[in-house]
């Protein structure tokens, strides 16, 4: 820390992103990226847009907003695009929380929520998950705080039903409820259709996972127009050009190429279910993940050891040093070949540790 660093951030502990190694070619199953390339249409649109990079991007993201509004069946003033969904989540903490209006989220969830809370000086409460990692729905009802729920949750992959989500939204009419749907396309029902029923609902989403665009950084928020206007106030007070021209164009291409998107989601779901059954055969306990990753612990090998041994063998998974999670690893769903390589490596490690 330099002597100039503001005292207001002295205790800020930044988010630790998953490793993005350059030194060797790993099988990367650690940051929930898609193993498939972005749609050809997305690539072509982005490439074409490079001809206009001398010009700023459209702060209103009009082409993308129009395409997305048609896609989601919403009005054009009910969506905001951001630099990854991380940005819209940060905007939500900034716009809807303060010292009087705290935030609430599960103790095991996306690790960025407490960081955004700290960054925005928002007091927050972390509600313990049940022992089976499910969210205790009742502890998020009538809470008088801004609620953040990832559905499906990370790193557990467990999803709440839409009825439970609706119960939480309904019981907190005077607070915003943010449903983070980063992984919704892998088999969970979206809450987007509820935005016309509840004026306190904000749904966030991303092109990083199911649309293979993590490197382009494209996220969004969907809510009624008043909420979107508030988020835009924060956006226009930080960076009106938060989505660059190539990403915006790629986003349009991706949305227009729905068949590619749907096939990829189906494939990931198929490989996820295969992964669950193979890991169980290898004596793992695996949560019933509805995301593009599984959360698994070996009955024999401790989580950190497995992570390190896999890394030695060129396979990266994500290990969290948090007490309740330390026996587990979060493993992104890759191609069938990548997952087969993982199972072979696990078998070898089990032999080595005998
Ligand atoms: N929400 C959850 C639950 C996530 O796991 C992630 C990815 N790390 C994000 C949001 C943010 O993803 P992105 O900024 O790439 O859209």
CSV table of C-alpha atoms and ligand atoms in Angstrom, one decimal:
chain,number,residue,atom,x,y,z
A,1,UNK,CA,0.0,0.0,0.0
A,2,UNK,CA,1.4,3.4,-0.9
A,3,UNK,CA,1.3,6.2,1.7
A,4,UNK,CA,-1.3,7.9,-0.6
A,5,UNK,CA,-3.9,5.1,-0.5
A,6,UNK,CA,-7.1,6.5,1.1
A,7,UNK,CA,-7.8,5.5,4.6
A,8,UNK,CA,-11.3,4.7,3.6
A,9,UNK,CA,-10.1,1.6,1.8
A,10,UNK,CA,-7.6,0.5,4.4
A,11,UNK,CA,-9.5,-2.7,5.3
A,12,UNK,CA,-10.8,-3.4,1.8
A,13,UNK,CA,-9.9,-7.0,0.8
A,14,UNK,CA,-10.2,-7.3,-3.0
A,15,UNK,CA,-11.9,-10.2,-4.7
A,16,UNK,CA,-9.5,-13.0,-5.8
A,17,UNK,CA,-10.2,-14.0,-9.3
A,18,UNK,CA,-9.5,-17.6,-10.4
A,19,UNK,CA,-6.1,-18.3,-11.9
A,20,UNK,CA,-5.5,-17.4,-15.5
A,21,UNK,CA,-2.1,-19.0,-16.0
A,22,UNK,CA,0.1,-18.1,-19.0
A,23,UNK,CA,3.1,-20.3,-18.2
A,24,UNK,CA,1.6,-23.6,-19.5
A,25,UNK,CA,-1.4,-25.0,-21.2
A,26,UNK,CA,-3.8,-26.3,-18.5
A,27,UNK,CA,-7.1,-28.0,-18.9
A,28,UNK,CA,-8.9,-25.0,-17.4
A,29,UNK,CA,-11.8,-26.1,-15.2
A,30,UNK,CA,-11.5,-23.3,-12.6
A,31,UNK,CA,-13.4,-20.2,-13.7
A,32,UNK,CA,-16.6,-21.5,-15.2
A,33,UNK,CA,-15.8,-20.3,-18.7
A,34,UNK,CA,-17.4,-22.2,-21.6
A,35,UNK,CA,-15.3,-24.8,-23.3
A,36,UNK,CA,-16.9,-23.8,-26.6
A,37,UNK,CA,-15.9,-20.7,-28.7
A,38,UNK,CA,-18.4,-17.8,-29.1
A,39,UNK,CA,-20.9,-18.1,-31.9
A,40,UNK,CA,-19.5,-17.4,-35.4
A,41,UNK,CA,-22.0,-14.6,-35.8
A,42,UNK,CA,-20.8,-13.0,-32.6
A,43,UNK,CA,-17.2,-13.2,-33.9
A,44,UNK,CA,-18.1,-11.8,-37.3
A,45,UNK,CA,-20.1,-8.9,-35.8
A,46,UNK,CA,-17.2,-8.0,-33.4
A,47,UNK,CA,-14.6,-8.2,-36.2
A,48,UNK,CA,-16.7,-5.9,-38.4
A,49,UNK,CA,-17.0,-3.3,-35.6
A,50,UNK,CA,-13.2,-3.0,-35.3
A,51,UNK,CA,-13.5,-0.7,-38.4
A,52,UNK,CA,-15.2,1.9,-36.2
A,53,UNK,CA,-13.0,1.9,-33.1
A,54,UNK,CA,-12.1,5.6,-33.6
A,55,UNK,CA,-15.6,6.3,-32.3
A,56,UNK,CA,-16.9,6.0,-28.8
A,57,UNK,CA,-19.4,3.2,-28.2
A,58,UNK,CA,-23.1,4.0,-27.9
A,59,UNK,CA,-23.7,4.7,-24.2
A,60,UNK,CA,-27.3,3.6,-24.6
A,61,UNK,CA,-26.3,0.3,-26.3
A,62,UNK,CA,-29.3,0.8,-28.6
A,63,UNK,CA,-28.8,-2.1,-31.1
A,64,UNK,CA,-28.0,-4.5,-28.3
A,65,UNK,CA,-30.9,-3.2,-26.1
A,66,UNK,CA,-33.4,-3.6,-29.0
A,67,UNK,CA,-32.2,-7.1,-29.8
A,68,UNK,CA,-32.2,-8.2,-26.1
A,69,UNK,CA,-35.6,-6.6,-25.4
A,70,UNK,CA,-37.1,-8.7,-28.2
A,71,UNK,CA,-35.2,-11.8,-27.0
A,72,UNK,CA,-36.4,-11.5,-23.4
A,73,UNK,CA,-39.9,-10.1,-24.2
A,74,UNK,CA,-39.4,-6.9,-22.3
A,75,UNK,CA,-39.4,-3.2,-23.1
A,76,UNK,CA,-36.2,-1.4,-24.1
A,77,UNK,CA,-36.2,0.7,-20.9
A,78,UNK,CA,-36.2,-2.4,-18.8
A,79,UNK,CA,-32.6,-3.5,-19.4
A,80,UNK,CA,-29.1,-2.1,-18.8
A,81,UNK,CA,-25.9,-3.5,-20.2
A,82,UNK,CA,-22.7,-3.5,-18.3
A,83,UNK,CA,-19.0,-4.5,-18.3
A,84,UNK,CA,-19.7,-8.1,-17.2
A,85,UNK,CA,-22.5,-8.7,-14.6
A,86,UNK,CA,-20.0,-7.9,-11.9
A,87,UNK,CA,-20.5,-4.3,-12.9
A,88,UNK,CA,-24.3,-4.3,-12.7
A,89,UNK,CA,-24.0,-6.0,-9.3
A,90,UNK,CA,-21.6,-3.3,-8.1
A,91,UNK,CA,-24.0,-0.7,-9.5
A,92,UNK,CA,-26.8,-2.3,-7.5
A,93,UNK,CA,-24.9,-2.1,-4.2
A,94,UNK,CA,-24.1,1.6,-5.0
A,95,UNK,CA,-27.7,2.4,-6.1
A,96,UNK,CA,-29.8,0.5,-3.6
A,97,UNK,CA,-27.8,0.1,-0.4
A,98,UNK,CA,-26.2,2.5,2.1
A,99,UNK,CA,-25.3,2.7,5.8
A,100,UNK,CA,-29.1,2.6,6.7
A,101,UNK,CA,-30.1,0.1,4.0
A,102,UNK,CA,-27.8,-2.9,4.4
A,103,UNK,CA,-27.4,-6.0,2.2
A,104,UNK,CA,-28.1,-9.6,3.0
A,105,UNK,CA,-26.9,-12.7,1.2
A,106,UNK,CA,-25.9,-16.3,2.1
A,107,UNK,CA,-22.6,-17.0,3.8
A,108,UNK,CA,-21.6,-19.2,1.0
A,109,UNK,CA,-22.2,-17.5,-2.3
A,110,UNK,CA,-20.5,-15.4,-5.0
A,111,UNK,CA,-17.4,-14.0,-3.3
A,112,UNK,CA,-17.8,-10.6,-4.9
A,113,UNK,CA,-20.9,-9.7,-2.8
A,114,UNK,CA,-19.0,-8.9,0.4
A,115,UNK,CA,-16.3,-7.0,-1.6
A,116,UNK,CA,-18.9,-4.8,-3.3
A,117,UNK,CA,-20.6,-4.2,0.0
A,118,UNK,CA,-17.2,-3.1,1.5
A,119,UNK,CA,-16.4,-1.0,-1.5
A,120,UNK,CA,-19.7,0.9,-1.2
A,121,UNK,CA,-19.6,1.1,2.7
A,122,UNK,CA,-22.7,-1.1,3.0
A,123,UNK,CA,-23.2,-3.1,6.1
A,124,UNK,CA,-24.1,-6.7,5.3
A,125,UNK,CA,-25.4,-9.8,6.9
A,126,UNK,CA,-24.4,-13.3,5.8
A,127,UNK,CA,-27.0,-16.0,6.4
A,128,UNK,CA,-25.6,-19.5,6.9
A,129,UNK,CA,-26.7,-22.0,4.3
A,130,UNK,CA,-28.3,-25.2,5.7
A,131,UNK,CA,-26.0,-28.1,6.3
A,132,UNK,CA,-26.8,-29.5,2.8
A,133,UNK,CA,-25.8,-26.2,1.3
A,134,UNK,CA,-29.4,-25.2,0.4
A,135,UNK,CA,-30.6,-21.6,1.0
A,136,UNK,CA,-32.9,-21.2,4.0
A,137,UNK,CA,-35.7,-19.3,2.1
A,138,UNK,CA,-37.4,-18.1,5.3
A,139,UNK,CA,-34.3,-16.3,6.5
A,140,UNK,CA,-34.5,-14.1,3.4
A,141,UNK,CA,-38.2,-13.2,4.0
A,142,UNK,CA,-39.2,-9.9,5.6
A,143,UNK,CA,-35.6,-8.9,6.2
A,144,UNK,CA,-35.7,-5.1,5.5
A,145,UNK,CA,-32.4,-5.2,3.6
A,146,UNK,CA,-31.4,-5.5,0.0
A,147,UNK,CA,-31.3,-9.2,-0.9
A,148,UNK,CA,-28.7,-10.7,-3.1
A,149,UNK,CA,-29.4,-14.3,-4.2
A,150,UNK,CA,-27.4,-16.2,-6.9
A,151,UNK,CA,-29.7,-18.7,-8.5
A,152,UNK,CA,-28.3,-21.2,-9.1
A,153,UNK,CA,-25.9,-20.4,-6.2
A,154,UNK,CA,-22.1,-20.5,-6.6
A,155,UNK,CA,-20.0,-22.5,-5.8
A,156,UNK,CA,-22.7,-25.0,-4.8
A,157,UNK,CA,-24.6,-25.0,-8.1
A,158,UNK,CA,-27.9,-25.5,-6.1
A,159,UNK,CA,-31.0,-23.7,-7.4
A,160,UNK,CA,-34.1,-22.4,-5.7
A,161,UNK,CA,-37.5,-22.9,-7.3
A,162,UNK,CA,-39.2,-19.9,-8.8
A,163,UNK,CA,-41.9,-20.2,-6.1
A,164,UNK,CA,-39.2,-19.8,-3.4
A,165,UNK,CA,-37.7,-16.8,-5.3
A,166,UNK,CA,-41.2,-15.3,-5.6
A,167,UNK,CA,-41.7,-15.8,-1.9
A,168,UNK,CA,-38.6,-13.8,-1.1
A,169,UNK,CA,-39.5,-11.0,-3.5
A,170,UNK,CA,-43.1,-10.8,-2.3
A,171,UNK,CA,-42.0,-10.6,1.4
A,172,UNK,CA,-39.6,-7.7,0.9
A,173,UNK,CA,-41.8,-5.2,-0.9
A,174,UNK,CA,-39.8,-2.2,0.3
A,175,UNK,CA,-36.4,-3.5,-0.7
A,176,UNK,CA,-34.8,-4.5,-3.9
A,177,UNK,CA,-34.3,-8.2,-4.4
A,178,UNK,CA,-31.4,-9.0,-6.7
A,179,UNK,CA,-31.5,-12.4,-8.4
A,180,UNK,CA,-28.1,-13.1,-9.9
A,181,UNK,CA,-28.8,-15.5,-12.8
A,182,UNK,CA,-25.2,-15.9,-14.1
A,183,UNK,CA,-25.8,-19.7,-14.4
A,184,UNK,CA,-29.6,-19.8,-15.1
A,185,UNK,CA,-29.3,-21.1,-18.7
A,186,UNK,CA,-28.0,-24.5,-17.5
A,187,UNK,CA,-31.4,-25.6,-16.3
A,188,UNK,CA,-33.0,-23.2,-13.8
A,189,UNK,CA,-36.2,-21.2,-14.4
A,190,UNK,CA,-35.5,-17.5,-14.8
A,191,UNK,CA,-37.3,-14.8,-12.7
A,192,UNK,CA,-37.2,-12.3,-15.6
A,193,UNK,CA,-41.0,-12.7,-16.3
A,194,UNK,CA,-41.6,-11.5,-12.7
A,195,UNK,CA,-40.3,-8.0,-13.3
A,196,UNK,CA,-43.8,-6.9,-14.4
A,197,UNK,CA,-45.4,-8.4,-11.3
A,198,UNK,CA,-43.0,-7.0,-8.7
A,199,UNK,CA,-41.5,-3.5,-8.8
A,200,UNK,CA,-38.7,-4.5,-6.4
A,201,UNK,CA,-37.0,-7.2,-8.5
A,202,UNK,CA,-33.7,-6.9,-10.3
A,203,UNK,CA,-32.5,-9.9,-12.3
A,204,UNK,CA,-28.9,-9.9,-13.4
A,205,UNK,CA,-27.3,-12.0,-16.2
A,206,UNK,CA,-24.2,-12.5,-18.1
A,207,UNK,CA,-22.9,-13.5,-21.6
A,208,UNK,CA,-19.7,-15.0,-19.9
A,209,UNK,CA,-21.0,-18.5,-19.3
A,210,UNK,CA,-23.7,-19.8,-21.6
A,211,UNK,CA,-22.8,-17.5,-24.5
A,212,UNK,CA,-19.0,-18.2,-24.3
A,213,UNK,CA,-18.1,-14.5,-24.0
A,214,UNK,CA,-16.2,-14.2,-20.6
A,215,UNK,CA,-13.4,-12.3,-22.3
A,216,UNK,CA,-15.7,-9.8,-23.9
A,217,UNK,CA,-17.2,-8.7,-20.5
A,218,UNK,CA,-20.9,-8.4,-21.1
A,219,UNK,CA,-23.5,-8.5,-18.4
A,220,UNK,CA,-27.0,-7.0,-17.9
A,221,UNK,CA,-29.7,-6.1,-15.5
A,222,UNK,CA,-33.4,-6.5,-16.1
A,223,UNK,CA,-36.0,-4.7,-14.0
A,224,UNK,CA,-38.8,-2.1,-14.2
A,225,UNK,CA,-37.8,1.1,-15.9
A,226,UNK,CA,-37.4,3.1,-12.6
A,227,UNK,CA,-34.8,0.6,-11.3
A,228,UNK,CA,-33.0,0.6,-14.6
A,229,UNK,CA,-33.0,4.5,-14.5
A,230,UNK,CA,-31.3,4.4,-11.1
A,231,UNK,CA,-28.7,2.0,-12.3
A,232,UNK,CA,-28.1,4.2,-15.3
A,233,UNK,CA,-27.6,7.2,-13.0
A,234,UNK,CA,-24.7,5.2,-11.4
A,235,UNK,CA,-23.4,4.1,-14.8
A,236,UNK,CA,-23.4,7.6,-16.3
A,237,UNK,CA,-21.7,8.8,-13.1
A,238,UNK,CA,-18.8,6.3,-13.6
A,239,UNK,CA,-18.4,5.3,-17.2
A,240,UNK,CA,-21.1,5.9,-19.9
A,241,UNK,CA,-19.0,3.8,-22.4
A,242,UNK,CA,-18.8,0.8,-20.1
A,243,UNK,CA,-19.6,-1.6,-23.0
A,244,UNK,CA,-17.1,-1.3,-25.9
A,245,UNK,CA,-18.1,-1.4,-29.5
A,246,UNK,CA,-16.8,-4.9,-30.3
A,247,UNK,CA,-18.5,-6.5,-27.2
A,248,UNK,CA,-21.8,-4.7,-28.0
A,249,UNK,CA,-21.7,-6.1,-31.6
A,250,UNK,CA,-20.7,-9.5,-30.4
A,251,UNK,CA,-23.7,-9.5,-28.0
A,252,UNK,CA,-26.1,-8.8,-30.9
A,253,UNK,CA,-24.6,-11.6,-32.9
A,254,UNK,CA,-24.8,-14.0,-30.0
A,255,UNK,CA,-28.4,-13.2,-29.3
A,256,UNK,CA,-29.3,-13.8,-33.0
A,257,UNK,CA,-27.6,-17.1,-33.0
A,258,UNK,CA,-29.9,-18.8,-30.6
A,259,UNK,CA,-29.6,-22.3,-32.0
A,260,UNK,CA,-25.9,-22.3,-31.3
A,261,UNK,CA,-26.5,-21.1,-27.7
A,262,UNK,CA,-29.2,-23.7,-27.0
A,263,UNK,CA,-27.1,-26.5,-28.4
A,264,UNK,CA,-24.1,-25.5,-26.2
A,265,UNK,CA,-26.3,-25.3,-23.1
A,266,UNK,CA,-27.8,-28.8,-23.8
A,267,UNK,CA,-24.3,-30.2,-24.3
A,268,UNK,CA,-23.0,-28.7,-21.1
A,269,UNK,CA,-25.9,-30.1,-19.2
A,270,UNK,CA,-25.3,-33.5,-20.7
A,271,UNK,CA,-21.6,-33.5,-19.7
A,272,UNK,CA,-22.5,-32.1,-16.3
A,273,UNK,CA,-24.8,-35.0,-15.5
A,274,UNK,CA,-22.1,-37.5,-16.9
A,275,UNK,CA,-19.5,-35.7,-14.7
A,276,UNK,CA,-21.7,-36.1,-11.6
A,277,UNK,CA,-22.1,-39.9,-12.2
A,278,UNK,CA,-18.5,-40.5,-13.0
A,279,UNK,CA,-17.3,-38.6,-9.9
A,280,UNK,CA,-19.7,-40.6,-7.7
A,281,UNK,CA,-18.2,-43.7,-9.1
A,282,UNK,CA,-14.8,-42.3,-7.9
A,283,UNK,CA,-16.2,-42.0,-4.4
A,284,UNK,CA,-17.0,-38.3,-4.6
A,285,UNK,CA,-20.0,-36.5,-3.0
A,286,UNK,CA,-21.4,-34.2,-5.5
A,287,UNK,CA,-24.1,-31.5,-5.1
A,288,UNK,CA,-27.0,-31.5,-7.5
A,289,UNK,CA,-25.6,-28.6,-9.5
A,290,UNK,CA,-27.8,-26.9,-12.1
A,291,UNK,CA,-24.8,-24.7,-13.3
A,292,UNK,CA,-21.9,-25.2,-15.7
A,293,UNK,CA,-19.8,-26.6,-12.8
A,294,UNK,CA,-20.0,-29.2,-10.1
A,295,UNK,CA,-19.1,-28.9,-6.5
A,296,UNK,CA,-17.6,-32.1,-5.2
A,297,UNK,CA,-15.6,-33.6,-2.4
A,298,UNK,CA,-13.7,-36.8,-2.4
A,299,UNK,CA,-14.4,-39.2,0.4
A,300,UNK,CA,-10.6,-40.0,0.4
A,301,UNK,CA,-8.6,-36.9,-0.7
A,302,UNK,CA,-8.8,-33.5,1.0
A,303,UNK,CA,-9.8,-30.6,-1.3
A,304,UNK,CA,-6.6,-28.7,-1.2
A,305,UNK,CA,-4.5,-31.8,-1.9
A,306,UNK,CA,-6.6,-32.8,-4.8
A,307,UNK,CA,-6.5,-29.3,-6.2
A,308,UNK,CA,-2.6,-29.2,-6.0
A,309,UNK,CA,-2.2,-32.7,-7.4
A,310,UNK,CA,-4.5,-32.0,-10.3
A,311,UNK,CA,-2.6,-28.8,-11.0
A,312,UNK,CA,0.7,-30.8,-11.1
A,313,UNK,CA,-1.0,-32.9,-13.8
A,314,UNK,CA,-2.1,-29.9,-15.8
A,315,UNK,CA,-5.7,-29.6,-14.7
A,316,UNK,CA,-6.9,-26.5,-12.9
A,317,UNK,CA,-10.0,-26.6,-10.6
A,318,UNK,CA,-11.1,-24.0,-8.1
A,319,UNK,CA,-10.4,-24.6,-4.4
A,320,UNK,CA,-11.7,-22.2,-1.7
A,321,UNK,CA,-9.8,-21.9,1.5
A,322,UNK,CA,-13.0,-21.1,3.4
A,323,UNK,CA,-13.7,-23.4,6.4
A,324,UNK,CA,-17.0,-24.9,5.3
A,325,UNK,CA,-15.7,-25.4,1.7
A,326,UNK,CA,-12.2,-26.6,2.2
A,327,UNK,CA,-13.0,-30.3,1.5
A,328,UNK,CA,-14.6,-29.4,-1.8
A,329,UNK,CA,-13.5,-28.3,-5.2
A,330,UNK,CA,-15.6,-26.4,-7.8
A,331,UNK,CA,-15.0,-28.0,-11.2
A,332,UNK,CA,-16.1,-26.3,-14.3
A,333,UNK,CA,-17.8,-28.4,-17.0
A,334,UNK,CA,-15.5,-28.7,-20.0
A,335,UNK,CA,-15.7,-30.9,-23.1
A,336,UNK,CA,-16.3,-34.6,-22.6
A,337,UNK,CA,-12.6,-35.2,-23.4
A,338,UNK,CA,-11.5,-32.7,-20.8
A,339,UNK,CA,-13.7,-34.3,-18.2
A,340,UNK,CA,-12.4,-37.8,-19.1
A,341,UNK,CA,-8.9,-36.4,-18.6
A,342,UNK,CA,-10.0,-35.2,-15.1
A,343,UNK,CA,-11.3,-38.6,-14.2
A,344,UNK,CA,-8.1,-40.3,-15.3
A,345,UNK,CA,-6.0,-37.9,-13.3
A,346,UNK,CA,-8.2,-38.4,-10.2
A,347,UNK,CA,-7.8,-42.2,-10.6
A,348,UNK,CA,-4.0,-41.8,-10.8
A,349,UNK,CA,-4.0,-39.5,-7.7
A,350,UNK,CA,-6.0,-42.0,-5.8
A,351,UNK,CA,-3.4,-44.7,-6.7
A,352,UNK,CA,-0.5,-42.4,-5.8
A,353,UNK,CA,-2.0,-41.7,-2.3
A,354,UNK,CA,-2.7,-45.3,-1.5
B,1,LIG,N1,-22.4,-13.9,-10.5
B,1,LIG,C1,-21.9,-15.1,-10.2
B,1,LIG,C2,-22.7,-16.0,-9.3
B,1,LIG,C3,-20.7,-15.5,-10.7
B,1,LIG,O1,-20.2,-16.7,-10.4
B,1,LIG,C4,-20.0,-14.6,-11.6
B,1,LIG,C5,-18.7,-15.1,-12.3
B,1,LIG,N2,-17.6,-15.1,-11.6
B,1,LIG,C6,-20.6,-13.4,-11.9
B,1,LIG,C7,-21.8,-13.0,-11.3
B,1,LIG,C8,-19.9,-12.4,-12.8
B,1,LIG,O2,-19.6,-12.8,-14.0
B,1,LIG,P1,-19.3,-11.7,-15.2
B,1,LIG,O3,-18.8,-10.5,-14.5
B,1,LIG,O4,-18.3,-12.4,-16.0
B,1,LIG,O5,-20.6,-11.5,-15.9
